Amino acid sequence: MILAAATNENLANVSNVLIYSSMAVYTLAFFGHIAEWIFGSRSKVGRTAAALTAAAKSTPAASGPAVTVRTTAGEGGGTAVLERPKVVTRSSAGTRDVPDGPGAHGGDEQGDLYGRIAVSLTVLAFLLEAAGVVTRALSVQRAPWGNMYEFSTTFSTVAVGAYLAFLLAKKNVRWIGLPLVTTVLLDLGLAVTVLYTDSDQLVPALHSYWLWIHVSTAIVCGAVFYLGAVATLLYLFRDSYENKLAGGGEPGAFATSVLERLPSAASLDKFAYRINAAFFPLWTFTIIAGAIWAGEAWGRYWGWDPKEVWSFITWVAYACYLHARATAGWKGRKAAYLALIAFACFLFNYYGVNIFINGKHSYAGV
């Protein structure tokens, strides 16, 4: 018995070391992405993308050909084609024919190198953090999301895993890297300082296989909704940038340097919509699974507990967003605002309800 307790304590300590190690590597990845954006700001490809944007506004073609931008690198004049320097002109009903930007590296070879290093470091940090989550589970011999600390570490692990899965699928989403790594560092910093809870067992009502089902789906949905929220926020900035260009205005140098490297507003909007729509049914299942678990644990399926109420409010907000996307007058920025409100409801459901509002779902020790 004593030996088992000592082993569990050692596993908990190993988990903590792994989490802190992942934070150190995420910090290096953060600086790698910063270097990618800094070196990309010097690129001529970015200015070429802006020129193509202006040309696309004056060309009424229904669809444009793909444009590949090549850079000449090295003293000897050799031609190097980077992984993502393509500027693709696309067109759809009701949207501008605006090209996608070349990416954070802006076509700069050194910027692209730093971006690749940052992604490699992110992979290493992800593996360390995932090992920390698994080790925590072994130390408590249950699902590793029984309190806010465990939920936070698992949430950031899944969010990074989803991002890496998109990269593995050859999707051009490296622009998410910097905001994602920044958010993960903030999440883990809050987890290990304010939210940290020692390894312990759960109250009897929570000892159920529904803990694996209900909470795991909530974590997956939240992580993917976060990626959608980042894309939506960047869509609003990029859309304002494109509107200013279309109106003959001249955005500031900083805005031009950053925003011209992002995908077009239409691409960002499409990306956010697709992942929100794809995982909305899973969020619906999360609420249903929670109701079934409540029926087993507390003898009622729905009791208007604050967590239940805000889960439903989040569901309604995302349902309104999806409905708005199907309504002509609410497409674009109005729908994007609804998406951000929906994710804000999810965040409040996690932080606000768990910390400031007492209920059956309140986590002990936080």
mmCIF file of C-alpha atoms in Angstrom:
data_model
loop_
_atom_site.group_PDB
_atom_site.id
_atom_site.type_symbol
_atom_site.label_atom_id
_atom_site.label_comp_id
_atom_site.label_asym_id
_atom_site.label_seq_id
_atom_site.Cartn_x
_atom_site.Cartn_y
_atom_site.Cartn_z
ATOM 1 C CA MET A 1 0.000 0.000 0.000
ATOM 2 C CA ILE A 2 2.770 2.399 1.011
ATOM 3 C CA LEU A 3 4.809 1.369 -2.026
ATOM 4 C CA ALA A 4 1.850 2.074 -4.327
ATOM 5 C CA ALA A 5 1.356 5.508 -2.775
ATOM 6 C CA ALA A 6 5.044 6.302 -3.216
ATOM 7 C CA THR A 7 4.921 5.141 -6.828
ATOM 8 C CA ASN A 8 1.907 7.341 -7.536
ATOM 9 C CA GLU A 9 3.643 10.316 -5.946
ATOM 10 C CA ASN A 10 6.735 9.724 -8.074
ATOM 11 C CA LEU A 11 4.589 9.529 -11.205
ATOM 12 C CA ALA A 12 2.920 12.815 -10.249
ATOM 13 C CA ASN A 13 6.351 14.437 -9.863
ATOM 14 C CA VAL A 14 7.429 13.083 -13.247
ATOM 15 C CA SER A 15 4.247 14.505 -14.759
ATOM 16 C CA ASN A 16 5.052 17.934 -13.321
ATOM 17 C CA VAL A 17 8.592 17.806 -14.718
ATOM 18 C CA LEU A 18 7.263 16.882 -18.154
ATOM 19 C CA ILE A 19 4.729 19.732 -18.122
ATOM 20 C CA TYR A 20 7.398 22.270 -17.132
ATOM 21 C CA SER A 21 9.735 20.853 -19.785
ATOM 22 C CA SER A 22 7.042 21.249 -22.420
ATOM 23 C CA MET A 23 6.597 24.876 -21.355
ATOM 24 C CA ALA A 24 10.317 25.486 -21.879
ATOM 25 C CA VAL A 25 10.185 23.984 -25.373
ATOM 26 C CA TYR A 26 6.968 25.867 -26.213
ATOM 27 C CA THR A 27 8.842 29.053 -25.261
ATOM 28 C CA LEU A 28 11.573 28.235 -27.783
ATOM 29 C CA ALA A 29 8.871 27.536 -30.391
ATOM 30 C CA PHE A 30 7.327 30.916 -29.572
ATOM 31 C CA PHE A 31 10.600 32.687 -30.359
ATOM 32 C CA GLY A 32 10.959 30.607 -33.515
ATOM 33 C CA HIS A 33 7.576 31.818 -34.766
ATOM 34 C CA ILE A 34 8.477 35.399 -33.831
ATOM 35 C CA ALA A 35 11.642 35.075 -35.946
ATOM 36 C CA GLU A 36 9.568 33.646 -38.807
ATOM 37 C CA TRP A 37 7.285 36.689 -38.807
ATOM 38 C CA ILE A 38 10.173 39.155 -38.411
ATOM 39 C CA PHE A 39 12.194 37.757 -41.317
ATOM 40 C CA GLY A 40 9.036 37.376 -43.379
ATOM 41 C CA SER A 41 8.354 41.100 -43.038
ATOM 42 C CA ARG A 42 11.412 41.809 -45.187
ATOM 43 C CA SER A 43 10.247 39.593 -48.024
ATOM 44 C CA LYS A 44 9.507 40.869 -51.515
ATOM 45 C CA VAL A 45 6.898 38.133 -51.833
ATOM 46 C CA GLY A 46 4.698 39.983 -49.381
ATOM 47 C CA ARG A 47 4.767 43.068 -51.560
ATOM 48 C CA THR A 48 4.051 40.873 -54.596
ATOM 49 C CA ALA A 49 0.992 39.475 -52.800
ATOM 50 C CA ALA A 50 -0.243 43.006 -52.154
ATOM 51 C CA ALA A 51 0.238 43.869 -55.817
ATOM 52 C CA LEU A 52 -1.698 40.773 -56.847
ATOM 53 C CA THR A 53 -4.475 41.794 -54.455
ATOM 54 C CA ALA A 54 -4.779 45.140 -56.208
ATOM 55 C CA ALA A 55 -4.710 43.424 -59.592
ATOM 56 C CA ALA A 56 -7.413 40.972 -58.550
ATOM 57 C CA LYS A 57 -9.751 43.858 -57.642
ATOM 58 C CA SER A 58 -9.489 45.302 -61.121
ATOM 59 C CA THR A 59 -9.814 41.952 -62.950
ATOM 60 C CA PRO A 60 -13.398 40.676 -63.329
ATOM 61 C CA ALA A 61 -12.365 37.096 -64.085
ATOM 62 C CA ALA A 62 -14.566 34.486 -62.446
ATOM 63 C CA SER A 63 -11.606 32.417 -61.404
ATOM 64 C CA GLY A 64 -7.900 33.023 -61.594
ATOM 65 C CA PRO A 65 -5.004 30.698 -62.176
ATOM 66 C CA ALA A 66 -2.744 29.653 -59.379
ATOM 67 C CA VAL A 67 0.306 31.883 -59.105
ATOM 68 C CA THR A 68 3.557 30.455 -57.783
ATOM 69 C CA VAL A 69 6.057 32.953 -56.423
ATOM 70 C CA ARG A 70 9.680 31.850 -56.492
ATOM 71 C CA THR A 71 12.552 33.448 -54.671
ATOM 72 C CA THR A 72 16.211 33.497 -55.612
ATOM 73 C CA ALA A 73 18.392 32.487 -52.717
ATOM 74 C CA GLY A 74 22.105 32.275 -52.172
ATOM 75 C CA GLU A 75 25.139 34.036 -53.512
ATOM 76 C CA GLY A 76 25.324 31.805 -56.558
ATOM 77 C CA GLY A 77 21.886 32.752 -57.785
ATOM 78 C CA GLY A 78 20.326 29.309 -57.263
ATOM 79 C CA THR A 79 16.538 29.211 -57.268
ATOM 80 C CA ALA A 80 14.896 27.908 -54.077
ATOM 81 C CA VAL A 81 11.184 27.155 -53.981
ATOM 82 C CA LEU A 82 9.824 27.318 -50.445
ATOM 83 C CA GLU A 83 7.084 25.035 -49.162
ATOM 84 C CA ARG A 84 4.275 27.594 -49.046
ATOM 85 C CA PRO A 85 5.039 30.557 -51.287
ATOM 86 C CA LYS A 86 1.955 30.018 -53.461
ATOM 87 C CA VAL A 87 -0.508 32.820 -53.938
ATOM 88 C CA VAL A 88 -3.769 31.314 -55.095
ATOM 89 C CA THR A 89 -6.499 33.501 -56.514
ATOM 90 C CA ARG A 90 -9.911 32.117 -55.718
ATOM 91 C CA SER A 91 -13.412 33.238 -56.358
ATOM 92 C CA SER A 92 -16.843 32.428 -54.953
ATOM 93 C CA ALA A 93 -20.237 34.026 -55.150
ATOM 94 C CA GLY A 94 -20.447 37.234 -53.155
ATOM 95 C CA THR A 95 -16.735 37.399 -52.306
ATOM 96 C CA ARG A 96 -13.753 39.248 -53.731
ATOM 97 C CA ASP A 97 -11.157 37.595 -55.925
ATOM 98 C CA VAL A 98 -8.350 38.081 -53.414
ATOM 99 C CA PRO A 99 -5.224 35.895 -53.251
ATOM 100 C CA ASP A 100 -4.090 33.998 -50.203
ATOM 101 C CA GLY A 101 -0.952 35.393 -48.637
ATOM 102 C CA PRO A 102 2.293 33.409 -48.835
ATOM 103 C CA GLY A 103 2.352 32.600 -45.106
ATOM 104 C CA ALA A 104 4.146 33.949 -42.052
ATOM 105 C CA HIS A 105 7.554 33.520 -43.693
ATOM 106 C CA GLY A 106 6.441 35.790 -46.547
ATOM 107 C CA GLY A 107 8.556 33.837 -49.028
ATOM 108 C CA ASP A 108 11.773 34.590 -47.170
ATOM 109 C CA GLU A 109 13.990 31.505 -47.013
ATOM 110 C CA GLN A 110 15.411 32.300 -43.582
ATOM 111 C CA GLY A 111 11.937 33.085 -42.256
ATOM 112 C CA ASP A 112 10.708 29.750 -43.588
ATOM 113 C CA LEU A 113 13.602 27.984 -41.857
ATOM 114 C CA TYR A 114 12.700 29.552 -38.514
ATOM 115 C CA GLY A 115 9.074 28.561 -39.082
ATOM 116 C CA ARG A 116 10.058 24.944 -39.690
ATOM 117 C CA ILE A 117 12.212 24.973 -36.557
ATOM 118 C CA ALA A 118 9.274 26.384 -34.596
ATOM 119 C CA VAL A 119 6.997 23.611 -35.834
ATOM 120 C CA SER A 120 9.603 20.972 -34.931
ATOM 121 C CA LEU A 121 9.897 22.436 -31.435
ATOM 122 C CA THR A 122 6.106 22.474 -31.166
ATOM 123 C CA VAL A 123 6.036 18.768 -31.997
ATOM 124 C CA LEU A 124 8.621 18.063 -29.276
ATOM 125 C CA ALA A 125 6.727 20.180 -26.741
ATOM 126 C CA PHE A 126 3.490 18.406 -27.672
ATOM 127 C CA LEU A 127 5.071 15.004 -27.053
ATOM 128 C CA LEU A 128 6.406 16.146 -23.668
ATOM 129 C CA GLU A 129 3.067 17.601 -22.635
ATOM 130 C CA ALA A 130 1.165 14.520 -23.821
ATOM 131 C CA ALA A 131 3.567 12.345 -21.806
ATOM 132 C CA GLY A 132 2.889 14.578 -18.796
ATOM 133 C CA VAL A 133 -0.859 14.109 -19.193
ATOM 134 C CA VAL A 134 -0.507 10.322 -19.516
ATOM 135 C CA THR A 135 1.817 10.168 -16.491
ATOM 136 C CA ARG A 136 -0.692 12.181 -14.479
ATOM 137 C CA ALA A 137 -3.371 9.661 -15.437
ATOM 138 C CA LEU A 138 -1.143 6.805 -14.251
ATOM 139 C CA SER A 139 -0.488 8.573 -10.964
ATOM 140 C CA VAL A 140 -4.201 8.947 -10.166
ATOM 141 C CA GLN A 141 -5.312 5.788 -12.022
ATOM 142 C CA ARG A 142 -8.228 7.521 -13.731
ATOM 143 C CA ALA A 143 -8.954 9.920 -16.578
ATOM 144 C CA PRO A 144 -6.548 12.884 -16.310
ATOM 145 C CA TRP A 145 -9.216 15.581 -16.332
ATOM 146 C CA GLY A 146 -10.794 15.489 -12.896
ATOM 147 C CA ASN A 147 -9.982 19.103 -11.975
ATOM 148 C CA MET A 148 -9.188 22.386 -13.696
ATOM 149 C CA TYR A 149 -5.433 21.794 -13.722
ATOM 150 C CA GLU A 150 -5.818 18.469 -15.473
ATOM 151 C CA PHE A 151 -8.473 19.810 -17.834
ATOM 152 C CA SER A 152 -6.220 22.748 -18.805
ATOM 153 C CA THR A 153 -3.162 20.620 -19.559
ATOM 154 C CA THR A 154 -5.222 18.134 -21.564
ATOM 155 C CA PHE A 155 -7.044 20.947 -23.383
ATOM 156 C CA SER A 156 -3.820 22.575 -24.587
ATOM 157 C CA THR A 157 -2.421 19.173 -25.578
ATOM 158 C CA VAL A 158 -5.454 18.431 -27.746
ATOM 159 C CA ALA A 159 -5.400 21.932 -29.280
ATOM 160 C CA VAL A 160 -1.764 21.537 -30.335
ATOM 161 C CA GLY A 161 -2.483 17.997 -31.531
ATOM 162 C CA ALA A 162 -5.312 19.254 -33.743
ATOM 163 C CA TYR A 163 -3.025 21.949 -35.194
ATOM 164 C CA LEU A 164 -0.298 19.400 -35.945
ATOM 165 C CA ALA A 165 -2.885 17.098 -37.515
ATOM 166 C CA PHE A 166 -3.842 19.879 -39.943
ATOM 167 C CA LEU A 167 -0.169 20.353 -40.813
ATOM 168 C CA LEU A 168 0.243 16.607 -41.281
ATOM 169 C CA ALA A 169 -2.724 16.688 -43.658
ATOM 170 C CA LYS A 170 -0.825 19.298 -45.744
ATOM 171 C CA LYS A 171 -3.172 22.140 -44.805
ATOM 172 C CA ASN A 172 -1.697 25.636 -44.953
ATOM 173 C CA VAL A 173 -2.340 26.553 -41.306
ATOM 174 C CA ARG A 174 1.119 27.507 -40.056
ATOM 175 C CA TRP A 175 -0.259 31.013 -39.503
ATOM 176 C CA ILE A 176 -1.995 29.587 -36.418
ATOM 177 C CA GLY A 177 1.363 28.659 -34.882
ATOM 178 C CA LEU A 178 2.218 31.923 -33.121
ATOM 179 C CA PRO A 179 -1.214 32.624 -31.541
ATOM 180 C CA LEU A 180 -1.563 28.940 -30.622
ATOM 181 C CA VAL A 181 1.805 28.635 -28.884
ATOM 182 C CA THR A 182 1.220 31.955 -27.106
ATOM 183 C CA THR A 183 -2.157 30.777 -25.817
ATOM 184 C CA VAL A 184 -0.770 27.398 -24.757
ATOM 185 C CA LEU A 185 1.951 29.093 -22.720
ATOM 186 C CA LEU A 186 -0.640 31.290 -21.006
ATOM 187 C CA ASP A 187 -2.876 28.259 -20.392
ATOM 188 C CA LEU A 188 -0.074 26.176 -18.895
ATOM 189 C CA GLY A 189 1.259 29.102 -16.891
ATOM 190 C CA LEU A 190 -2.169 29.574 -15.328
ATOM 191 C CA ALA A 191 -2.494 25.818 -14.795
ATOM 192 C CA VAL A 192 0.764 25.333 -12.902
ATOM 193 C CA THR A 193 0.376 28.444 -10.746
ATOM 194 C CA VAL A 194 -3.262 29.275 -10.027
ATOM 195 C CA LEU A 195 -5.065 26.049 -10.924
ATOM 196 C CA TYR A 196 -2.603 23.416 -9.761
ATOM 197 C CA THR A 197 -4.102 20.595 -7.679
ATOM 198 C CA ASP A 198 -2.229 17.644 -6.220
ATOM 199 C CA SER A 199 -3.014 14.187 -7.548
ATOM 200 C CA ASP A 200 -6.073 12.846 -5.795
ATOM 201 C CA GLN A 201 -9.107 10.669 -6.321
ATOM 202 C CA LEU A 202 -12.519 11.994 -7.313
ATOM 203 C CA VAL A 203 -15.719 12.055 -5.310
ATOM 204 C CA PRO A 204 -17.730 8.813 -5.700
ATOM 205 C CA ALA A 205 -20.323 10.417 -8.009
ATOM 206 C CA LEU A 206 -17.602 11.048 -10.605
ATOM 207 C CA HIS A 207 -16.284 7.482 -10.664
ATOM 208 C CA SER A 208 -17.898 6.498 -13.930
ATOM 209 C CA TYR A 209 -16.917 5.563 -17.465
ATOM 210 C CA TRP A 210 -18.908 8.660 -18.480
ATOM 211 C CA LEU A 211 -15.977 10.721 -17.185
ATOM 212 C CA TRP A 212 -13.953 9.367 -20.109
ATOM 213 C CA ILE A 213 -16.748 9.991 -22.610
ATOM 214 C CA HIS A 214 -18.338 13.282 -21.517
ATOM 215 C CA VAL A 215 -15.255 15.268 -20.482
ATOM 216 C CA SER A 216 -13.042 13.990 -23.302
ATOM 217 C CA THR A 217 -15.540 15.138 -25.945
ATOM 218 C CA ALA A 218 -15.842 18.505 -24.183
ATOM 219 C CA ILE A 219 -12.062 18.914 -24.338
ATOM 220 C CA VAL A 220 -11.893 17.985 -28.022
ATOM 221 C CA CYS A 221 -14.726 20.371 -28.904
ATOM 222 C CA GLY A 222 -13.195 23.226 -26.926
ATOM 223 C CA ALA A 223 -9.770 22.726 -28.510
ATOM 224 C CA VAL A 224 -11.162 22.751 -32.053
ATOM 225 C CA PHE A 225 -13.540 25.638 -31.302
ATOM 226 C CA TYR A 226 -10.441 27.537 -30.140
ATOM 227 C CA LEU A 227 -8.784 27.050 -33.541
ATOM 228 C CA GLY A 228 -11.997 28.268 -35.155
ATOM 229 C CA ALA A 229 -12.023 31.334 -32.896
ATOM 230 C CA VAL A 230 -8.432 32.208 -33.870
ATOM 231 C CA ALA A 231 -9.324 31.914 -37.567
ATOM 232 C CA THR A 232 -12.459 34.020 -37.018
ATOM 233 C CA LEU A 233 -10.553 36.773 -35.226
ATOM 234 C CA LEU A 234 -7.917 36.885 -37.949
ATOM 235 C CA TYR A 235 -10.706 36.912 -40.541
ATOM 236 C CA LEU A 236 -12.074 40.139 -39.041
ATOM 237 C CA PHE A 237 -8.662 41.819 -39.260
ATOM 238 C CA ARG A 238 -7.975 40.534 -42.774
ATOM 239 C CA ASP A 239 -11.480 41.528 -43.940
ATOM 240 C CA SER A 240 -10.950 45.083 -42.662
ATOM 241 C CA TYR A 241 -7.607 45.156 -44.457
ATOM 242 C CA GLU A 242 -9.179 44.013 -47.734
ATOM 243 C CA ASN A 243 -12.052 46.494 -47.340
ATOM 244 C CA LYS A 244 -9.574 49.328 -46.897
ATOM 245 C CA LEU A 245 -7.655 48.290 -50.002
ATOM 246 C CA ALA A 246 -10.877 47.946 -51.984
ATOM 247 C CA GLY A 247 -11.875 51.450 -50.919
ATOM 248 C CA GLY A 248 -8.601 52.914 -52.118
ATOM 249 C CA GLY A 249 -7.177 53.343 -48.615
ATOM 250 C CA GLU A 250 -3.631 52.658 -47.514
ATOM 251 C CA PRO A 251 -3.277 50.455 -44.423
ATOM 252 C CA GLY A 252 -0.352 51.133 -42.114
ATOM 253 C CA ALA A 253 3.013 49.507 -42.707
ATOM 254 C CA PHE A 254 2.634 47.099 -39.772
ATOM 255 C CA ALA A 255 -0.867 46.009 -40.788
ATOM 256 C CA THR A 256 0.268 45.532 -44.377
ATOM 257 C CA SER A 257 3.321 43.513 -43.361
ATOM 258 C CA VAL A 258 1.303 41.156 -41.159
ATOM 259 C CA LEU A 259 -2.076 40.879 -42.841
ATOM 260 C CA GLU A 260 -0.890 40.498 -46.438
ATOM 261 C CA ARG A 261 0.803 37.246 -45.425
ATOM 262 C CA LEU A 262 -2.380 35.671 -44.055
ATOM 263 C CA PRO A 263 -4.857 33.675 -46.138
ATOM 264 C CA SER A 264 -7.605 35.747 -47.733
ATOM 265 C CA ALA A 265 -10.626 36.709 -45.640
ATOM 266 C CA ALA A 266 -12.718 34.219 -47.619
ATOM 267 C CA SER A 267 -10.275 31.387 -46.834
ATOM 268 C CA LEU A 268 -10.131 32.224 -43.123
ATOM 269 C CA ASP A 269 -13.911 32.451 -42.952
ATOM 270 C CA LYS A 270 -14.298 29.114 -44.734
ATOM 271 C CA PHE A 271 -11.761 27.408 -42.452
ATOM 272 C CA ALA A 272 -13.498 28.654 -39.280
ATOM 273 C CA TYR A 273 -16.935 27.701 -40.536
ATOM 274 C CA ARG A 274 -15.945 24.201 -41.586
ATOM 275 C CA ILE A 275 -14.360 23.189 -38.293
ATOM 276 C CA ASN A 276 -17.108 24.802 -36.192
ATOM 277 C CA ALA A 277 -19.775 23.046 -38.250
ATOM 278 C CA ALA A 278 -17.910 19.733 -38.171
ATOM 279 C CA PHE A 279 -17.608 19.656 -34.375
ATOM 280 C CA PHE A 280 -20.967 21.184 -33.447
ATOM 281 C CA PRO A 281 -22.630 17.723 -33.521
ATOM 282 C CA LEU A 282 -19.932 16.463 -31.130
ATOM 283 C CA TRP A 283 -20.738 19.343 -28.755
ATOM 284 C CA THR A 284 -24.381 18.303 -28.955
ATOM 285 C CA PHE A 285 -23.331 14.771 -28.002
ATOM 286 C CA THR A 286 -21.260 16.193 -25.124
ATOM 287 C CA ILE A 287 -24.357 17.785 -23.596
ATOM 288 C CA ILE A 288 -26.420 14.635 -24.095
ATOM 289 C CA ALA A 289 -23.682 12.475 -22.536
ATOM 290 C CA GLY A 290 -23.500 14.848 -19.578
ATOM 291 C CA ALA A 291 -27.251 14.567 -19.080
ATOM 292 C CA ILE A 292 -27.067 10.766 -19.094
ATOM 293 C CA TRP A 293 -24.193 10.849 -16.603
ATOM 294 C CA ALA A 294 -26.154 13.258 -14.379
ATOM 295 C CA GLY A 295 -29.074 10.853 -14.450
ATOM 296 C CA GLU A 296 -26.830 8.046 -13.188
ATOM 297 C CA ALA A 297 -24.929 10.130 -10.621
ATOM 298 C CA TRP A 298 -27.629 12.455 -9.250
ATOM 299 C CA GLY A 299 -30.891 10.833 -10.264
ATOM 300 C CA ARG A 300 -31.938 13.570 -12.696
ATOM 301 C CA TYR A 301 -30.950 14.295 -16.277
ATOM 302 C CA TRP A 302 -31.234 18.076 -16.106
ATOM 303 C CA GLY A 303 -31.289 20.297 -13.044
ATOM 304 C CA TRP A 304 -30.389 23.763 -14.356
ATOM 305 C CA ASP A 305 -27.000 23.614 -12.675
ATOM 306 C CA PRO A 306 -24.843 26.594 -13.788
ATOM 307 C CA LYS A 307 -22.559 24.315 -15.822
ATOM 308 C CA GLU A 308 -25.545 22.755 -17.560
ATOM 309 C CA VAL A 309 -27.077 26.151 -18.266
ATOM 310 C CA TRP A 310 -23.911 27.602 -19.779
ATOM 311 C CA SER A 311 -23.255 24.460 -21.811
ATOM 312 C CA PHE A 312 -26.703 24.934 -23.303
ATOM 313 C CA ILE A 313 -26.084 28.659 -23.857
ATOM 314 C CA THR A 314 -22.867 27.777 -25.706
ATOM 315 C CA TRP A 315 -24.787 25.281 -27.826
ATOM 316 C CA VAL A 316 -27.423 27.913 -28.682
ATOM 317 C CA ALA A 317 -24.707 30.455 -29.575
ATOM 318 C CA TYR A 318 -23.001 28.071 -32.001
ATOM 319 C CA ALA A 319 -26.382 27.046 -33.427
ATOM 320 C CA CYS A 320 -27.142 30.740 -34.065
ATOM 321 C CA TYR A 321 -23.760 31.105 -35.771
ATOM 322 C CA LEU A 322 -24.386 28.147 -38.075
ATOM 323 C CA HIS A 323 -27.882 29.406 -38.839
ATOM 324 C CA ALA A 324 -26.488 32.878 -39.557
ATOM 325 C CA ARG A 325 -24.066 31.398 -42.082
ATOM 326 C CA ALA A 326 -27.080 30.022 -43.957
ATOM 327 C CA THR A 327 -28.848 33.397 -43.883
ATOM 328 C CA ALA A 328 -27.786 35.820 -46.621
ATOM 329 C CA GLY A 329 -28.007 38.975 -44.511
ATOM 330 C CA TRP A 330 -25.912 37.546 -41.680
ATOM 331 C CA LYS A 331 -22.953 36.108 -43.542
ATOM 332 C CA GLY A 332 -19.513 37.558 -43.092
ATOM 333 C CA ARG A 333 -18.679 39.814 -40.164
ATOM 334 C CA LYS A 334 -22.029 39.470 -38.368
ATOM 335 C CA ALA A 335 -21.711 35.686 -38.319
ATOM 336 C CA ALA A 336 -18.074 36.022 -37.202
ATOM 337 C CA TYR A 337 -19.127 38.089 -34.194
ATOM 338 C CA LEU A 338 -21.584 35.335 -33.258
ATOM 339 C CA ALA A 339 -18.795 32.748 -33.489
ATOM 340 C CA LEU A 340 -16.604 34.770 -31.115
ATOM 341 C CA ILE A 341 -19.513 35.226 -28.705
ATOM 342 C CA ALA A 342 -20.089 31.461 -28.778
ATOM 343 C CA PHE A 343 -16.453 30.740 -27.920
ATOM 344 C CA ALA A 344 -16.570 33.384 -25.179
ATOM 345 C CA CYS A 345 -19.529 31.456 -23.726
ATOM 346 C CA PHE A 346 -17.406 28.294 -23.780
ATOM 347 C CA LEU A 347 -14.574 30.066 -21.930
ATOM 348 C CA PHE A 348 -16.941 31.466 -19.315
ATOM 349 C CA ASN A 349 -18.479 28.019 -18.925
ATOM 350 C CA TYR A 350 -15.013 26.731 -18.073
ATOM 351 C CA TYR A 351 -13.347 29.492 -16.061
ATOM 352 C CA GLY A 352 -16.242 31.628 -14.836
ATOM 353 C CA VAL A 353 -18.627 28.865 -13.782
ATOM 354 C CA ASN A 354 -15.940 26.652 -12.228
ATOM 355 C CA ILE A 355 -14.266 29.426 -10.225
ATOM 356 C CA PHE A 356 -16.942 31.992 -9.403
ATOM 357 C CA ILE A 357 -20.232 30.055 -9.351
ATOM 358 C CA ASN A 358 -21.030 27.234 -6.965
ATOM 359 C CA GLY A 359 -22.761 24.150 -8.299
ATOM 360 C CA LYS A 360 -22.526 20.389 -8.576
ATOM 361 C CA HIS A 361 -19.882 20.762 -11.288
ATOM 362 C CA SER A 362 -17.585 23.009 -9.220
ATOM 363 C CA TYR A 363 -14.059 21.638 -8.966
ATOM 364 C CA ALA A 364 -12.723 21.220 -5.463
ATOM 365 C CA GLY A 365 -9.514 22.930 -4.459
ATOM 366 C CA VAL A 366 -9.693 25.712 -7.075
#
